Amino acid sequence: MKIAVLPGDGIGPEIVAQAVKVLNALNLDINMTEAPIGGAGYEASGDPLPDATLKLAKESDAVLLGAVGDWKYDKLERHLRPERGLLRIRKELNLFANLRPALLYPELASASTLKPEVVSGLDIMIVRELTGDIYFGQPRGIFKLENGEREGVNTMRYNESEIRRIGRVAFDIAMKRNKKVCSVDKANVLEATELWRQVMIELSAEYPEVELSHMYVDNAAMQLIRAPKQFDVMVTGNIFGDILSDEASMLTGSIGMLPSASLDENNKGMYEPSHGSAPDIAGKDIANPLATILSVAMMLRYTFNDEANAQRVENAVKKALAQGYRTADIWTEGSNKVGCNAMGDAVVAAL
Ligand code: NAD
């Protein structure tokens, strides 16, 4: 297993160090190589995605990323900013499938803004298409009309093969879970998503065991708050997935708990926490490393097909929480407040 380790900026190095500790504790045959990205890439070689980092990522089976970004780079030209490195590496690696689980650990039910009975036991997987849709469709731009008025244009478009490959990811994941897929679209108004629905229905013939349902995106946004436990796997396009996955993340209370995976067609993947580089708490040893550690579990499951070790890592996180260890973002009265490094140690001890 060859893993490119890209800690990035802000709390990135702190949280990635904990995930690396967990990977090492598994005693697997792993080859990890570290490289700079984001602001760290810019500092090292004037580029948020240095050539050597991209080369390493391409040659690796998986990428473990911390986070990128710091306010101090906000004045740089757009193409030199840390976030550009992230967008470029996703595109270069052709990572079209973004997997964002929203899972609530029973110990953290009180951390959600929703009533505990609505969210406890929540376990949703949102599968978002990441390289198409209105974010990439042409034509796009701000144009001048004949009457002198300006017009902003973006184009929502999906072709069959793009829909089919993301659909396949969702159905395959559902087969390993509760065998339910809810496809989210706006087929009543948007032709691009009418085709989306047709292709999902065609694809479902290959997965007779999976129950496919459809939901309009406005209703899905409402149902996620009203009764989120009705969902198992949700699959949707880039823009709807962007919005719904952020909505779903808040069901679970803390962004410090949420991992993510972005996969290509061969299950090569980039694994990272859903949160950013949190420059406000960087270097203080108070960040929550669990989203990054749980991203390692996703790496074992989706790229290395090692379900047993994925579950070992997830169970170790559950055990550390059950033992009362909490970083500041998830701390409640009576639990044991620890720092980033000590939380990593607690997970390793639980392993
Ligand atoms: P953020 O996610 O970094 O932080 C939002 C809030 O959540 C902050 O108060 C932060 O302290 C807290 N937080 C985040 N992760 C935490 C953790 N693991 N433990 C405890 N608390 C945590 O978002 P932001 O402040 O809007 O952005 C900061 C920088 O991160 C910006 O430069 C932004 O561009 C970048 N960013 C990067 C990514 C990425 O690398 N994938 C994603 C989002 C934002």
CSV table of C-alpha atoms and ligand atoms in Angstrom, one decimal:
chain,number,residue,atom,x,y,z
A,1,MET,CA,0.0,0.0,0.0
A,2,LYS,CA,1.5,3.3,-1.1
A,3,ILE,CA,0.1,6.3,0.6
A,4,ALA,CA,0.8,9.9,-0.2
A,5,VAL,CA,0.5,11.9,3.0
A,6,LEU,CA,-0.2,15.6,2.4
A,7,PRO,CA,-0.7,17.4,5.8
A,8,GLY,CA,-1.3,20.9,4.3
A,9,ASP,CA,-1.9,23.9,6.4
A,10,GLY,CA,-3.3,25.1,9.8
A,11,ILE,CA,-4.3,22.1,11.9
A,12,GLY,CA,-3.5,19.8,8.9
A,13,PRO,CA,-0.1,18.6,10.3
A,14,GLU,CA,-1.5,18.0,13.8
A,15,ILE,CA,-4.5,15.9,12.7
A,16,VAL,CA,-2.7,14.0,10.0
A,17,ALA,CA,0.0,13.0,12.5
A,18,GLN,CA,-2.7,11.3,14.6
A,19,ALA,CA,-4.0,9.5,11.6
A,20,VAL,CA,-0.5,8.3,10.6
A,21,LYS,CA,-0.1,7.1,14.2
A,22,VAL,CA,-3.2,5.0,13.8
A,23,LEU,CA,-2.1,3.6,10.4
A,24,ASN,CA,1.3,2.6,11.9
A,25,ALA,CA,-0.5,0.9,14.9
A,26,LEU,CA,-2.3,-1.4,12.4
A,27,ASN,CA,1.0,-3.0,11.5
A,28,LEU,CA,0.2,-3.3,7.8
A,29,ASP,CA,2.6,-3.3,5.0
A,30,ILE,CA,2.3,0.5,4.3
A,31,ASN,CA,4.7,2.9,2.5
A,32,MET,CA,3.9,6.5,3.5
A,33,THR,CA,5.6,9.5,1.8
A,34,GLU,CA,4.9,13.0,2.9
A,35,ALA,CA,4.7,16.1,0.6
A,36,PRO,CA,3.6,19.7,0.8
A,37,ILE,CA,0.3,21.0,-0.6
A,38,GLY,CA,-1.7,24.3,-0.3
A,39,GLY,CA,0.1,27.1,1.6
A,40,ALA,CA,2.9,24.6,2.5
A,41,GLY,CA,3.3,23.9,-1.2
A,42,TYR,CA,3.5,27.6,-2.0
A,43,GLU,CA,6.1,28.1,0.7
A,44,ALA,CA,8.2,25.1,-0.5
A,45,SER,CA,8.1,25.8,-4.2
A,46,GLY,CA,5.9,28.7,-5.1
A,47,ASP,CA,3.0,26.5,-6.2
A,48,PRO,CA,0.0,25.2,-4.1
A,49,LEU,CA,0.3,21.9,-5.9
A,50,PRO,CA,4.1,21.4,-6.5
A,51,ASP,CA,4.9,19.0,-9.4
A,52,ALA,CA,6.6,16.6,-7.1
A,53,THR,CA,3.5,16.4,-4.9
A,54,LEU,CA,1.2,15.7,-7.9
A,55,LYS,CA,3.7,13.1,-9.2
A,56,LEU,CA,3.7,11.4,-5.8
A,57,ALA,CA,-0.1,11.4,-5.6
A,58,LYS,CA,-0.4,9.9,-9.0
A,59,GLU,CA,2.0,7.2,-8.2
A,60,SER,CA,0.3,6.3,-4.9
A,61,ASP,CA,-2.7,4.1,-4.3
A,62,ALA,CA,-4.3,6.6,-2.0
A,63,VAL,CA,-3.8,10.1,-0.7
A,64,LEU,CA,-4.3,11.2,2.9
A,65,LEU,CA,-4.9,14.9,3.1
A,66,GLY,CA,-5.2,17.2,6.1
A,67,ALA,CA,-6.6,20.5,5.0
A,68,VAL,CA,-5.4,23.6,3.1
A,69,GLY,CA,-5.7,27.3,3.6
A,70,ASP,CA,-4.8,30.2,5.8
A,71,TRP,CA,-6.0,33.8,5.8
A,72,LYS,CA,-2.4,34.9,5.2
A,73,TYR,CA,-2.6,33.7,1.6
A,74,ASP,CA,-5.8,35.5,0.8
A,75,LYS,CA,-4.0,38.3,-0.9
A,76,LEU,CA,-2.1,36.0,-3.3
A,77,GLU,CA,-3.2,35.8,-7.0
A,78,ARG,CA,-6.1,33.3,-7.3
A,79,HIS,CA,-4.0,30.6,-9.0
A,80,LEU,CA,-1.4,30.6,-6.2
A,81,ARG,CA,-3.9,30.3,-3.3
A,82,PRO,CA,-3.9,27.1,-1.3
A,83,GLU,CA,-7.5,26.1,-2.3
A,84,ARG,CA,-6.4,26.0,-5.9
A,85,GLY,CA,-4.0,23.2,-5.1
A,86,LEU,CA,-6.9,21.2,-3.7
A,87,LEU,CA,-9.2,21.7,-6.7
A,88,ARG,CA,-6.3,20.9,-9.1
A,89,ILE,CA,-5.4,17.6,-7.4
A,90,ARG,CA,-9.0,16.5,-7.4
A,91,LYS,CA,-9.2,17.2,-11.1
A,92,GLU,CA,-5.8,15.7,-12.0
A,93,LEU,CA,-6.7,12.5,-10.2
A,94,ASN,CA,-10.2,12.4,-11.8
A,95,LEU,CA,-11.9,12.0,-8.4
A,96,PHE,CA,-15.5,12.0,-9.6
A,97,ALA,CA,-17.2,10.3,-6.6
A,98,ASN,CA,-17.4,12.1,-3.3
A,99,LEU,CA,-18.5,10.1,-0.3
A,100,ARG,CA,-19.6,11.9,2.8
A,101,PRO,CA,-21.0,9.8,5.6
A,102,ALA,CA,-23.2,11.5,8.2
A,103,LEU,CA,-23.0,9.2,11.2
A,104,LEU,CA,-23.9,10.1,14.7
A,105,TYR,CA,-22.2,8.3,17.5
A,106,PRO,CA,-24.7,7.8,20.4
A,107,GLU,CA,-22.3,9.4,22.8
A,108,LEU,CA,-22.5,12.6,20.8
A,109,ALA,CA,-26.3,12.8,20.3
A,110,SER,CA,-26.6,15.9,22.6
A,111,ALA,CA,-24.1,17.7,20.3
A,112,SER,CA,-26.6,18.0,17.5
A,113,THR,CA,-28.9,21.0,17.2
A,114,LEU,CA,-31.7,18.5,16.4
A,115,LYS,CA,-33.6,16.5,19.1
A,116,PRO,CA,-31.7,13.4,20.1
A,117,GLU,CA,-34.6,11.1,19.1
A,118,VAL,CA,-34.5,12.5,15.6
A,119,VAL,CA,-30.8,11.9,15.0
A,120,SER,CA,-29.6,9.2,17.4
A,121,GLY,CA,-28.6,6.1,15.3
A,122,LEU,CA,-28.3,8.3,12.2
A,123,ASP,CA,-26.1,6.6,9.5
A,124,ILE,CA,-26.4,8.2,6.0
A,125,MET,CA,-23.9,8.0,3.1
A,126,ILE,CA,-24.2,10.9,0.7
A,127,VAL,CA,-22.6,10.1,-2.7
A,128,ARG,CA,-22.0,13.3,-4.6
A,129,GLU,CA,-20.9,13.6,-8.2
A,130,LEU,CA,-17.8,15.8,-8.1
A,131,THR,CA,-16.5,16.6,-11.6
A,132,GLY,CA,-19.6,17.6,-13.7
A,133,ASP,CA,-22.9,19.5,-13.5
A,134,ILE,CA,-23.4,23.3,-13.4
A,135,TYR,CA,-19.9,23.8,-11.7
A,136,PHE,CA,-18.2,22.7,-14.9
A,137,GLY,CA,-20.8,23.0,-17.8
A,138,GLN,CA,-20.1,25.3,-20.7
A,139,PRO,CA,-21.1,27.9,-21.7
A,140,ARG,CA,-20.4,29.9,-18.6
A,141,GLY,CA,-19.6,33.5,-17.9
A,142,ILE,CA,-20.9,37.0,-17.5
A,143,PHE,CA,-21.9,38.3,-20.9
A,144,LYS,CA,-23.1,41.6,-22.3
A,145,LEU,CA,-26.5,41.6,-23.9
A,146,GLU,CA,-27.5,43.7,-26.9
A,147,ASN,CA,-29.4,46.1,-24.7
A,148,GLY,CA,-26.3,46.7,-22.7
A,149,GLU,CA,-27.5,44.6,-19.7
A,150,ARG,CA,-25.1,42.0,-18.2
A,151,GLU,CA,-26.2,38.3,-18.0
A,152,GLY,CA,-24.7,35.6,-15.8
A,153,VAL,CA,-24.7,32.1,-17.4
A,154,ASN,CA,-24.0,28.7,-16.1
A,155,THR,CA,-25.0,25.4,-17.7
A,156,MET,CA,-26.3,22.3,-16.0
A,157,ARG,CA,-25.3,19.3,-18.0
A,158,TYR,CA,-24.8,15.6,-17.5
A,159,ASN,CA,-24.2,12.8,-20.0
A,160,GLU,CA,-25.3,9.2,-19.6
A,161,SER,CA,-21.9,7.8,-18.8
A,162,GLU,CA,-21.2,10.4,-16.1
A,163,ILE,CA,-24.5,9.5,-14.4
A,164,ARG,CA,-24.0,5.8,-14.8
A,165,ARG,CA,-20.6,5.8,-13.2
A,166,ILE,CA,-21.7,7.7,-10.1
A,167,GLY,CA,-24.9,5.6,-9.9
A,168,ARG,CA,-22.8,2.5,-9.9
A,169,VAL,CA,-20.7,3.8,-6.9
A,170,ALA,CA,-23.9,4.5,-5.0
A,171,PHE,CA,-25.5,1.1,-5.8
A,172,ASP,CA,-22.2,-0.8,-4.9
A,173,ILE,CA,-22.0,1.0,-1.6
A,174,ALA,CA,-25.7,0.3,-0.8
A,175,MET,CA,-25.0,-3.4,-1.4
A,176,LYS,CA,-22.6,-3.2,1.5
A,177,ARG,CA,-25.1,-1.4,3.7
A,178,ASN,CA,-28.9,-1.5,4.0
A,179,LYS,CA,-29.5,-1.8,0.2
A,180,LYS,CA,-31.5,1.4,-0.2
A,181,VAL,CA,-30.6,4.2,-2.6
A,182,CYS,CA,-32.4,7.5,-2.8
A,183,SER,CA,-31.6,9.4,-6.0
A,184,VAL,CA,-32.1,13.1,-5.6
A,185,ASP,CA,-33.0,15.3,-8.6
A,186,LYS,CA,-35.3,18.0,-9.8
A,187,ALA,CA,-36.7,16.0,-12.7
A,188,ASN,CA,-40.0,17.9,-12.7
A,189,VAL,CA,-38.2,21.1,-13.9
A,190,LEU,CA,-34.6,20.3,-15.1
A,191,GLU,CA,-34.1,18.1,-18.1
A,192,ALA,CA,-30.5,17.3,-17.1
A,193,THR,CA,-31.9,15.7,-14.0
A,194,GLU,CA,-34.7,14.1,-15.9
A,195,LEU,CA,-32.0,12.1,-17.7
A,196,TRP,CA,-30.4,11.5,-14.3
A,197,ARG,CA,-33.5,9.8,-13.1
A,198,GLN,CA,-33.9,7.7,-16.3
A,199,VAL,CA,-30.3,6.4,-16.1
A,200,MET,CA,-30.7,5.6,-12.4
A,201,ILE,CA,-33.8,3.6,-13.2
A,202,GLU,CA,-32.0,1.7,-16.0
A,203,LEU,CA,-29.0,1.0,-13.8
A,204,SER,CA,-31.2,-0.3,-11.0
A,205,ALA,CA,-32.1,-3.3,-13.2
A,206,GLU,CA,-28.5,-4.5,-12.5
A,207,TYR,CA,-29.1,-4.3,-8.8
A,208,PRO,CA,-32.3,-6.2,-8.1
A,209,GLU,CA,-31.5,-6.4,-4.3
A,210,VAL,CA,-31.3,-2.6,-3.9
A,211,GLU,CA,-34.5,-0.6,-3.4
A,212,LEU,CA,-34.3,2.6,-5.5
A,213,SER,CA,-36.4,5.7,-4.6
A,214,HIS,CA,-36.4,9.2,-6.0
A,215,MET,CA,-36.8,12.5,-4.3
A,216,TYR,CA,-36.9,16.1,-5.5
A,217,VAL,CA,-34.1,18.1,-4.0
A,218,ASP,CA,-36.3,20.6,-2.2
A,219,ASN,CA,-38.2,17.7,-0.5
A,220,ALA,CA,-34.8,16.0,0.3
A,221,ALA,CA,-33.6,19.2,2.0
A,222,MET,CA,-36.7,19.1,4.1
A,223,GLN,CA,-36.7,15.4,4.9
A,224,LEU,CA,-33.1,15.5,6.0
A,225,ILE,CA,-34.2,17.7,8.9
A,226,ARG,CA,-37.6,16.2,9.4
A,227,ALA,CA,-36.8,12.5,9.5
A,228,PRO,CA,-33.1,11.9,8.5
A,229,LYS,CA,-33.1,8.2,9.6
A,230,GLN,CA,-35.3,7.3,6.6
A,231,PHE,CA,-32.1,7.5,4.4
A,232,ASP,CA,-29.4,4.9,3.8
A,233,VAL,CA,-27.5,6.0,0.6
A,234,MET,CA,-28.3,9.3,-1.2
A,235,VAL,CA,-26.9,9.9,-4.6
A,236,THR,CA,-27.0,13.2,-6.3
A,237,GLY,CA,-25.3,15.6,-8.7
A,238,ASN,CA,-22.6,18.1,-7.9
A,239,ILE,CA,-24.5,21.2,-6.8
A,240,PHE,CA,-27.3,19.4,-5.0
A,241,GLY,CA,-24.7,17.2,-3.2
A,242,ASP,CA,-22.7,20.2,-2.2
A,243,ILE,CA,-25.6,21.7,-0.4
A,244,LEU,CA,-27.2,18.5,1.0
A,245,SER,CA,-23.9,17.1,2.4
A,246,ASP,CA,-23.2,20.3,4.3
A,247,GLU,CA,-26.8,20.2,5.6
A,248,ALA,CA,-26.4,16.5,6.6
A,249,SER,CA,-23.1,17.2,8.4
A,250,MET,CA,-24.8,19.5,10.9
A,251,LEU,CA,-27.2,16.7,11.9
A,252,THR,CA,-24.2,15.1,13.6
A,253,GLY,CA,-23.2,18.1,15.7
A,254,SER,CA,-19.5,18.6,15.0
A,255,ILE,CA,-17.6,19.0,11.8
A,256,GLY,CA,-14.6,17.6,13.6
A,257,MET,CA,-16.1,14.2,13.4
A,258,LEU,CA,-16.8,13.9,9.6
A,259,PRO,CA,-14.5,12.1,7.2
A,260,SER,CA,-14.8,12.1,3.4
A,261,ALA,CA,-13.5,10.1,0.4
A,262,SER,CA,-13.1,11.1,-3.2
A,263,LEU,CA,-12.7,8.2,-5.6
A,264,ASP,CA,-11.7,7.6,-9.2
A,265,GLU,CA,-13.0,4.8,-11.4
A,266,ASN,CA,-10.4,2.3,-10.0
A,267,ASN,CA,-11.2,3.2,-6.4
A,268,LYS,CA,-8.0,5.1,-6.0
A,269,GLY,CA,-8.9,7.8,-3.5
A,270,MET,CA,-8.2,10.9,-1.7
A,271,TYR,CA,-9.2,10.9,2.0
A,272,GLU,CA,-9.7,14.0,4.1
A,273,PRO,CA,-11.7,15.4,6.9
A,274,SER,CA,-14.8,17.4,5.8
A,275,HIS,CA,-13.6,20.5,7.6
A,276,GLY,CA,-11.0,23.1,6.7
A,277,SER,CA,-7.6,24.1,8.1
A,278,ALA,CA,-9.1,25.9,11.2
A,279,PRO,CA,-6.2,28.5,11.4
A,280,ASP,CA,-7.9,29.9,14.5
A,281,ILE,CA,-6.9,26.9,16.5
A,282,ALA,CA,-3.8,25.7,14.7
A,283,GLY,CA,-0.7,24.8,16.7
A,284,LYS,CA,-2.6,24.7,20.0
A,285,ASP,CA,-3.0,20.9,20.2
A,286,ILE,CA,-6.8,21.3,20.6
A,287,ALA,CA,-8.1,20.2,17.2
A,288,ASN,CA,-10.3,17.1,16.9
A,289,PRO,CA,-8.3,14.5,14.9
A,290,LEU,CA,-11.2,12.0,14.6
A,291,ALA,CA,-12.5,13.1,11.2
A,292,THR,CA,-9.0,12.4,9.8
A,293,ILE,CA,-8.7,9.1,11.6
A,294,LEU,CA,-12.1,8.1,10.3
A,295,SER,CA,-10.9,9.1,6.8
A,296,VAL,CA,-8.2,6.4,7.3
A,297,ALA,CA,-11.0,3.9,8.0
A,298,MET,CA,-12.6,4.9,4.7
A,299,MET,CA,-9.3,4.5,2.9
A,300,LEU,CA,-9.0,0.9,4.2
A,301,ARG,CA,-12.6,0.2,3.2
A,302,TYR,CA,-12.8,1.7,-0.3
A,303,THR,CA,-9.2,1.7,-1.7
A,304,PHE,CA,-7.7,-1.2,0.1
A,305,ASN,CA,-10.8,-3.3,0.4
A,306,ASP,CA,-9.9,-4.1,4.0
A,307,GLU,CA,-13.2,-4.1,5.8
A,308,ALA,CA,-11.8,-5.8,8.9
A,309,ASN,CA,-9.2,-3.1,9.6
A,310,ALA,CA,-11.7,-0.3,8.6
A,311,GLN,CA,-14.0,-1.6,11.3
A,312,ARG,CA,-11.1,-1.9,13.8
A,313,VAL,CA,-10.4,1.8,13.4
A,314,GLU,CA,-14.0,2.8,13.6
A,315,ASN,CA,-14.5,0.7,16.7
A,316,ALA,CA,-11.4,2.2,18.3
A,317,VAL,CA,-12.9,5.7,17.8
A,318,LYS,CA,-16.2,4.5,19.3
A,319,LYS,CA,-14.3,3.0,22.3
A,320,ALA,CA,-12.3,6.2,22.9
A,321,LEU,CA,-15.6,8.2,22.9
A,322,ALA,CA,-17.3,5.6,25.1
A,323,GLN,CA,-14.3,6.0,27.5
A,324,GLY,CA,-15.2,9.6,27.8
A,325,TYR,CA,-12.3,11.2,25.8
A,326,ARG,CA,-13.4,14.5,24.1
A,327,THR,CA,-11.6,17.2,22.3
A,328,ALA,CA,-12.9,20.8,23.0
A,329,ASP,CA,-15.3,20.9,20.1
A,330,ILE,CA,-17.3,17.9,21.4
A,331,TRP,CA,-16.7,18.3,25.1
A,332,THR,CA,-19.7,18.2,27.5
A,333,GLU,CA,-19.8,18.5,31.2
A,334,GLY,CA,-18.5,15.4,32.9
A,335,SER,CA,-16.4,14.1,30.0
A,336,ASN,CA,-12.6,14.0,29.9
A,337,LYS,CA,-11.2,16.9,27.8
A,338,VAL,CA,-8.1,16.0,25.9
A,339,GLY,CA,-5.9,17.6,23.2
A,340,CYS,CA,-5.4,16.5,19.6
A,341,ASN,CA,-2.3,14.3,20.4
A,342,ALA,CA,-3.9,12.7,23.5
A,343,MET,CA,-7.0,11.8,21.4
A,344,GLY,CA,-4.8,10.1,18.8
A,345,ASP,CA,-3.1,8.2,21.7
A,346,ALA,CA,-6.6,7.2,23.1
A,347,VAL,CA,-7.6,5.8,19.7
A,348,VAL,CA,-4.3,3.9,19.3
A,349,ALA,CA,-4.7,2.5,22.8
A,350,ALA,CA,-8.2,1.4,22.0
A,351,LEU,CA,-6.9,-0.4,18.9
B,1,NAD,P1,-12.9,25.5,9.0
B,1,NAD,O1,-13.6,24.2,8.7
B,1,NAD,O2,-11.4,25.5,8.9
B,1,NAD,O3,-13.3,26.0,10.4
B,1,NAD,C1,-14.6,26.3,10.8
B,1,NAD,C2,-14.7,26.3,12.3
B,1,NAD,O4,-14.7,24.9,12.8
B,1,NAD,C3,-13.6,27.0,13.0
B,1,NAD,O5,-14.0,27.6,14.2
B,1,NAD,C4,-12.6,25.9,13.4
B,1,NAD,O6,-11.8,26.1,14.6
B,1,NAD,C5,-13.6,24.7,13.6
B,1,NAD,N1,-13.0,23.4,13.3
B,1,NAD,C6,-12.7,23.0,12.1
B,1,NAD,N2,-12.1,21.8,12.1
B,1,NAD,C7,-12.0,21.4,13.4
B,1,NAD,C8,-11.5,20.3,14.1
B,1,NAD,N3,-10.9,19.3,13.5
B,1,NAD,N4,-11.5,20.4,15.5
B,1,NAD,C9,-12.0,21.4,16.2
B,1,NAD,N5,-12.6,22.5,15.5
B,1,NAD,C10,-12.6,22.5,14.2
B,1,NAD,O7,-13.5,26.6,8.0
B,1,NAD,P2,-13.1,28.1,7.8
B,1,NAD,O8,-12.7,28.7,9.0
B,1,NAD,O9,-14.2,28.7,7.0
B,1,NAD,O10,-11.8,28.0,6.8
B,1,NAD,C11,-10.5,28.1,7.2
B,1,NAD,C12,-9.6,27.8,6.1
B,1,NAD,O11,-9.8,26.5,5.6
B,1,NAD,C13,-9.8,28.7,4.9
B,1,NAD,O12,-8.6,29.1,4.3
B,1,NAD,C14,-10.6,27.8,3.9
B,1,NAD,O13,-10.4,28.2,2.6
B,1,NAD,C15,-10.0,26.5,4.2
B,1,NAD,N6,-10.9,25.4,3.9
B,1,NAD,C16,-10.2,24.3,3.4
B,1,NAD,C17,-10.9,23.1,3.2
B,1,NAD,C18,-10.2,21.9,2.8
B,1,NAD,O14,-9.0,21.9,2.9
B,1,NAD,N7,-10.8,20.8,2.4
B,1,NAD,C19,-12.3,23.1,3.4
B,1,NAD,C20,-13.0,24.2,3.9
B,1,NAD,C21,-12.2,25.4,4.2
